[in-house]
Amino acid sequence: MSNILLEAQTRTDMGKGASRRLRRLENKVPAVIYGGDKKPMSIHFQHNKVVKALETESIYSSVFDITIDGKVEHVILKALQRHPYKPVVMHMDLQRVSKTDILTKLVPVHFINEDKAPGIKAGGIINHTMTQVEIRCQAKDLPEFITVDMAGVKMDDVVHLSHLKLPKGVQLTVDVTDGSHDAPVVSIHMPRANVTEEAAEATEVPASAVPTVSAEKNEE
C-alpha cells in the first residue's frame, strides 16, 4: 500500500455548476468514491494537495488512503480528468477496496542496470516496447511497479512478458504460455544506421571481381 494520504470532505451541492464553483472559487477538486458495501459518495479535495499527490507515480497503480470527514478509506484511482490545456485537475473517481479484493490494474515497468547490459556495452540501443503491464492480484499484493533487470541482456536479446519476475500472488492478465500473447517488453539491438552500413559493406563487390573490358579495336 502506498503511503499517500489525502484528506477529503463530503459535498452536498451537485451538478456541473457546483463543480465549477468548487474549482474556480474554492480551488478544490470534485470527486466521487464508490464500491464496497457502501453507497457512492460525492467528495472534494484541495487542488494543491491533489497535484502534489499526483507527482508520486504509485498513486496510479497502488492502494492508498483518504480520510473523509476524519474516517479512513482504502481506495484506488479509477479515473482522472484533467483540463485540456490548463494545469487543472477537473475530477477524480475513486474505488473503495479491501485487502482481499481482486484487482486488475496497469502498473509501470521499471528498467534497472541498463548501463550494465552487455548489449549496451557492445554498442546497442534499448527499445522499450512496454512501459506498463496489466496484472491481477489481491489488493494487499498490488505492487507499485514491476522491475526488469537489464544486467544480463545481450545484443539482439528480447525480454518477453514470460520473462518478467512477478511478486508473489501477482499474475499477468494474458496467458503467455501459448506464445501468441507473449509480447516483447524490451530489447537491445544495433542502431539502424550501423546495420545499414554493415549490410552495404557486406554487399560491396571487390574491385578484383569486376570484369575488365578490352579497349582494342576489332579488325576485319
CSV table of C-alpha atoms in Angstrom, one decimal:
chain,number,residue,atom,x,y,z
A,1,MET,CA,0.0,0.0,0.0
A,2,SER,CA,1.2,3.5,-0.9
A,3,ASN,CA,2.0,5.9,1.9
A,4,ILE,CA,-0.1,8.6,0.2
A,5,LEU,CA,-2.8,10.2,2.4
A,6,LEU,CA,-5.4,12.7,1.0
A,7,GLU,CA,-7.9,14.5,3.1
A,8,ALA,CA,-11.4,14.9,1.7
A,9,GLN,CA,-14.7,16.4,2.7
A,10,THR,CA,-18.2,15.4,1.7
A,11,ARG,CA,-20.1,17.7,-0.6
A,12,THR,CA,-23.8,18.2,-1.0
A,13,ASP,CA,-24.0,20.6,-3.9
A,14,MET,CA,-24.3,18.5,-7.1
A,15,GLY,CA,-24.2,19.3,-10.8
A,16,LYS,CA,-21.8,20.9,-13.2
A,17,GLY,CA,-22.4,24.3,-11.8
A,18,ALA,CA,-21.5,23.3,-8.3
A,19,SER,CA,-18.4,21.5,-9.6
A,20,ARG,CA,-17.3,24.6,-11.5
A,21,ARG,CA,-17.7,26.8,-8.3
A,22,LEU,CA,-15.6,24.3,-6.3
A,23,ARG,CA,-12.8,24.5,-8.9
A,24,ARG,CA,-12.9,28.2,-9.6
A,25,LEU,CA,-13.8,29.8,-6.3
A,26,GLU,CA,-12.5,27.4,-3.7
A,27,ASN,CA,-9.6,25.7,-5.6
A,28,LYS,CA,-11.0,22.3,-4.9
A,29,VAL,CA,-11.3,19.1,-6.9
A,30,PRO,CA,-14.7,17.4,-7.0
A,31,ALA,CA,-14.6,13.6,-6.8
A,32,VAL,CA,-16.7,10.6,-6.2
A,33,ILE,CA,-15.9,7.4,-4.2
A,34,TYR,CA,-17.8,4.2,-4.8
A,35,GLY,CA,-17.6,0.4,-4.3
A,36,GLY,CA,-17.5,-1.9,-1.3
A,37,ASP,CA,-20.7,-2.3,0.7
A,38,LYS,CA,-21.3,1.5,0.9
A,39,LYS,CA,-23.2,3.9,-1.3
A,40,PRO,CA,-21.4,6.2,-3.7
A,41,MET,CA,-20.4,9.5,-2.1
A,42,SER,CA,-19.6,12.9,-3.5
A,43,ILE,CA,-16.4,14.5,-2.0
A,44,HIS,CA,-13.8,17.1,-2.8
A,45,PHE,CA,-10.1,17.6,-2.2
A,46,GLN,CA,-7.8,20.6,-2.0
A,47,HIS,CA,-6.4,21.1,-5.5
A,48,ASN,CA,-2.8,21.7,-4.4
A,49,LYS,CA,-2.8,18.6,-2.3
A,50,VAL,CA,-4.1,16.5,-5.3
A,51,VAL,CA,-1.5,18.0,-7.6
A,52,LYS,CA,1.3,17.1,-5.1
A,53,ALA,CA,0.0,13.5,-4.7
A,54,LEU,CA,-0.2,13.0,-8.5
A,55,GLU,CA,3.6,13.7,-8.7
A,56,THR,CA,4.0,10.3,-7.0
A,57,GLU,CA,4.0,7.5,-9.5
A,58,SER,CA,2.5,5.0,-7.1
A,59,ILE,CA,-0.9,6.8,-6.9
A,60,TYR,CA,-1.8,5.5,-10.3
A,61,SER,CA,-1.1,1.8,-9.5
A,62,SER,CA,-1.4,1.4,-5.7
A,63,VAL,CA,-3.9,1.3,-3.0
A,64,PHE,CA,-3.7,4.5,-0.9
A,65,ASP,CA,-5.7,6.1,1.9
A,66,ILE,CA,-8.0,9.0,2.0
A,67,THR,CA,-9.8,10.4,5.0
A,68,ILE,CA,-13.4,11.6,4.6
A,69,ASP,CA,-14.5,13.8,7.5
A,70,GLY,CA,-11.9,12.0,9.6
A,71,LYS,CA,-12.8,8.4,8.6
A,72,VAL,CA,-10.1,6.4,6.7
A,73,GLU,CA,-11.0,4.7,3.4
A,74,HIS,CA,-8.6,2.5,1.3
A,75,VAL,CA,-9.0,3.3,-2.4
A,76,ILE,CA,-7.5,3.1,-5.9
A,77,LEU,CA,-7.7,5.8,-8.5
A,78,LYS,CA,-10.0,4.6,-11.3
A,79,ALA,CA,-10.3,7.8,-13.4
A,80,LEU,CA,-8.8,11.2,-13.6
A,81,GLN,CA,-10.0,14.1,-15.6
A,82,ARG,CA,-7.6,17.0,-16.4
A,83,HIS,CA,-8.2,20.3,-18.2
A,84,PRO,CA,-7.3,20.0,-21.9
A,85,TYR,CA,-4.6,22.8,-21.7
A,86,LYS,CA,-4.6,24.2,-18.1
A,87,PRO,CA,-2.7,22.6,-15.2
A,88,VAL,CA,-6.0,21.8,-13.5
A,89,VAL,CA,-7.4,18.6,-12.2
A,90,MET,CA,-11.1,18.6,-13.1
A,91,HIS,CA,-12.5,15.4,-11.4
A,92,MET,CA,-11.4,12.1,-9.8
A,93,ASP,CA,-13.1,8.7,-9.5
A,94,LEU,CA,-12.0,6.5,-6.6
A,95,GLN,CA,-13.0,2.9,-5.7
A,96,ARG,CA,-13.1,1.5,-2.2
A,97,VAL,CA,-11.1,-1.7,-1.8
A,98,SER,CA,-10.4,-4.2,0.9
A,99,LYS,CA,-7.2,-6.2,1.3
A,100,THR,CA,-8.7,-9.4,-0.2
A,101,ASP,CA,-10.4,-7.7,-3.2
A,102,ILE,CA,-9.1,-9.0,-6.6
A,103,LEU,CA,-7.9,-6.0,-8.7
A,104,THR,CA,-6.9,-5.7,-12.3
A,105,LYS,CA,-4.5,-2.8,-12.7
A,106,LEU,CA,-1.9,-1.4,-15.1
A,107,VAL,CA,1.4,-1.0,-13.3
A,108,PRO,CA,4.5,0.7,-14.6
A,109,VAL,CA,7.7,-1.2,-15.6
A,110,HIS,CA,11.0,-0.1,-14.1
A,111,PHE,CA,14.2,-1.0,-16.0
A,112,ILE,CA,17.3,-1.2,-13.9
A,113,ASN,CA,21.0,-1.7,-14.7
A,114,GLU,CA,20.6,-0.6,-18.3
A,115,ASP,CA,24.2,0.8,-18.4
A,116,LYS,CA,25.5,-2.7,-17.3
A,117,ALA,CA,23.8,-4.6,-20.1
A,118,PRO,CA,26.3,-6.4,-22.3
A,119,GLY,CA,24.3,-5.4,-25.4
A,120,ILE,CA,24.7,-1.7,-24.4
A,121,LYS,CA,28.4,-2.1,-23.8
A,122,ALA,CA,28.7,-3.6,-27.3
A,123,GLY,CA,27.2,-0.5,-28.9
A,124,GLY,CA,23.5,-1.5,-28.9
A,125,ILE,CA,20.5,0.7,-28.1
A,126,ILE,CA,17.5,-0.2,-25.9
A,127,ASN,CA,13.9,-0.4,-27.3
A,128,HIS,CA,11.3,-0.2,-24.6
A,129,THR,CA,8.2,-1.8,-26.2
A,130,MET,CA,6.2,-1.6,-23.0
A,131,THR,CA,6.3,0.8,-20.1
A,132,GLN,CA,3.5,-0.8,-18.2
A,133,VAL,CA,1.8,-4.2,-17.9
A,134,GLU,CA,-1.7,-5.3,-16.8
A,135,ILE,CA,-1.7,-7.6,-13.7
A,136,ARG,CA,-4.3,-9.2,-11.5
A,137,CYS,CA,-3.9,-9.8,-7.7
A,138,GLN,CA,-5.4,-9.2,-4.3
A,139,ALA,CA,-5.3,-5.6,-3.2
A,140,LYS,CA,-2.8,-6.4,-0.4
A,141,ASP,CA,-0.3,-7.8,-3.1
A,142,LEU,CA,-0.6,-4.9,-5.5
A,143,PRO,CA,2.9,-3.8,-6.4
A,144,GLU,CA,3.8,-0.2,-7.2
A,145,PHE,CA,5.8,-1.4,-10.2
A,146,ILE,CA,7.4,-4.4,-11.9
A,147,THR,CA,11.2,-4.5,-12.1
A,148,VAL,CA,13.2,-5.7,-15.2
A,149,ASP,CA,16.9,-6.2,-14.6
A,150,MET,CA,18.8,-5.5,-17.8
A,151,ALA,CA,22.2,-6.6,-16.4
A,152,GLY,CA,22.3,-9.8,-18.4
A,153,VAL,CA,20.6,-8.7,-21.6
A,154,LYS,CA,22.9,-9.1,-24.7
A,155,MET,CA,22.8,-7.8,-28.2
A,156,ASP,CA,19.7,-8.9,-30.0
A,157,ASP,CA,18.2,-10.3,-26.8
A,158,VAL,CA,14.4,-9.7,-26.3
A,159,VAL,CA,12.8,-9.7,-22.9
A,160,HIS,CA,9.2,-11.0,-23.2
A,161,LEU,CA,6.3,-11.0,-20.8
A,162,SER,CA,7.0,-14.6,-19.8
A,163,HIS,CA,10.5,-13.5,-18.6
A,164,LEU,CA,9.1,-11.0,-16.1
A,165,LYS,CA,9.7,-11.8,-12.4
A,166,LEU,CA,6.3,-11.1,-10.8
A,167,PRO,CA,5.9,-10.7,-7.0
A,168,LYS,CA,4.2,-13.5,-5.1
A,169,GLY,CA,0.4,-13.5,-5.6
A,170,VAL,CA,0.6,-11.4,-8.8
A,171,GLN,CA,-0.2,-12.7,-12.3
A,172,LEU,CA,-0.5,-11.2,-15.8
A,173,THR,CA,-3.9,-10.8,-17.3
A,174,VAL,CA,-2.8,-12.5,-20.5
A,175,ASP,CA,-1.8,-16.2,-20.9
A,176,VAL,CA,1.8,-16.1,-22.2
A,177,THR,CA,2.1,-19.9,-22.3
A,178,ASP,CA,0.6,-20.2,-25.8
A,179,GLY,CA,3.2,-17.9,-27.3
A,180,SER,CA,0.7,-15.7,-29.2
A,181,HIS,CA,0.4,-13.3,-26.2
A,182,ASP,CA,4.0,-13.4,-25.1
A,183,ALA,CA,4.7,-9.9,-26.3
A,184,PRO,CA,8.1,-8.2,-26.2
A,185,VAL,CA,8.8,-5.8,-23.3
A,186,VAL,CA,12.3,-4.6,-24.1
A,187,SER,CA,15.1,-5.5,-26.4
A,188,ILE,CA,18.7,-4.4,-27.4
A,189,HIS,CA,19.7,-4.1,-31.0
A,190,MET,CA,22.4,-2.4,-33.1
A,191,PRO,CA,21.4,1.1,-34.2
A,192,ARG,CA,19.8,1.1,-37.6
A,193,ALA,CA,22.5,3.3,-39.2
A,194,ASN,CA,25.2,0.8,-38.2
A,195,VAL,CA,23.1,-2.1,-39.5
A,196,THR,CA,22.7,-0.4,-42.9
A,197,GLU,CA,26.4,0.4,-43.1
A,198,GLU,CA,27.3,-3.3,-42.3
A,199,ALA,CA,24.8,-4.5,-44.9
A,200,ALA,CA,26.3,-2.2,-47.5
A,201,GLU,CA,29.8,-3.4,-46.8
A,202,ALA,CA,28.7,-7.0,-47.0
A,203,THR,CA,27.3,-6.5,-50.5
A,204,GLU,CA,30.1,-4.4,-51.9
A,205,VAL,CA,31.8,-6.2,-54.8
A,206,PRO,CA,35.7,-6.3,-54.6
A,207,ALA,CA,37.4,-4.5,-57.5
A,208,SER,CA,39.2,-7.7,-58.4
A,209,ALA,CA,35.9,-9.3,-59.1
A,210,VAL,CA,34.8,-6.7,-61.7
A,211,PRO,CA,35.5,-7.9,-65.3
A,212,THR,CA,37.7,-5.7,-67.5
A,213,VAL,CA,36.5,-4.6,-70.9
A,214,SER,CA,39.1,-4.6,-73.7
A,215,ALA,CA,39.5,-1.3,-75.4
A,216,GLU,CA,41.2,-2.9,-78.5
A,217,LYS,CA,39.6,-2.1,-81.9
A,218,ASN,CA,38.2,-5.1,-83.7
A,219,GLU,CA,39.9,-5.5,-87.1
A,220,GLU,CA,38.1,-7.1,-90.0
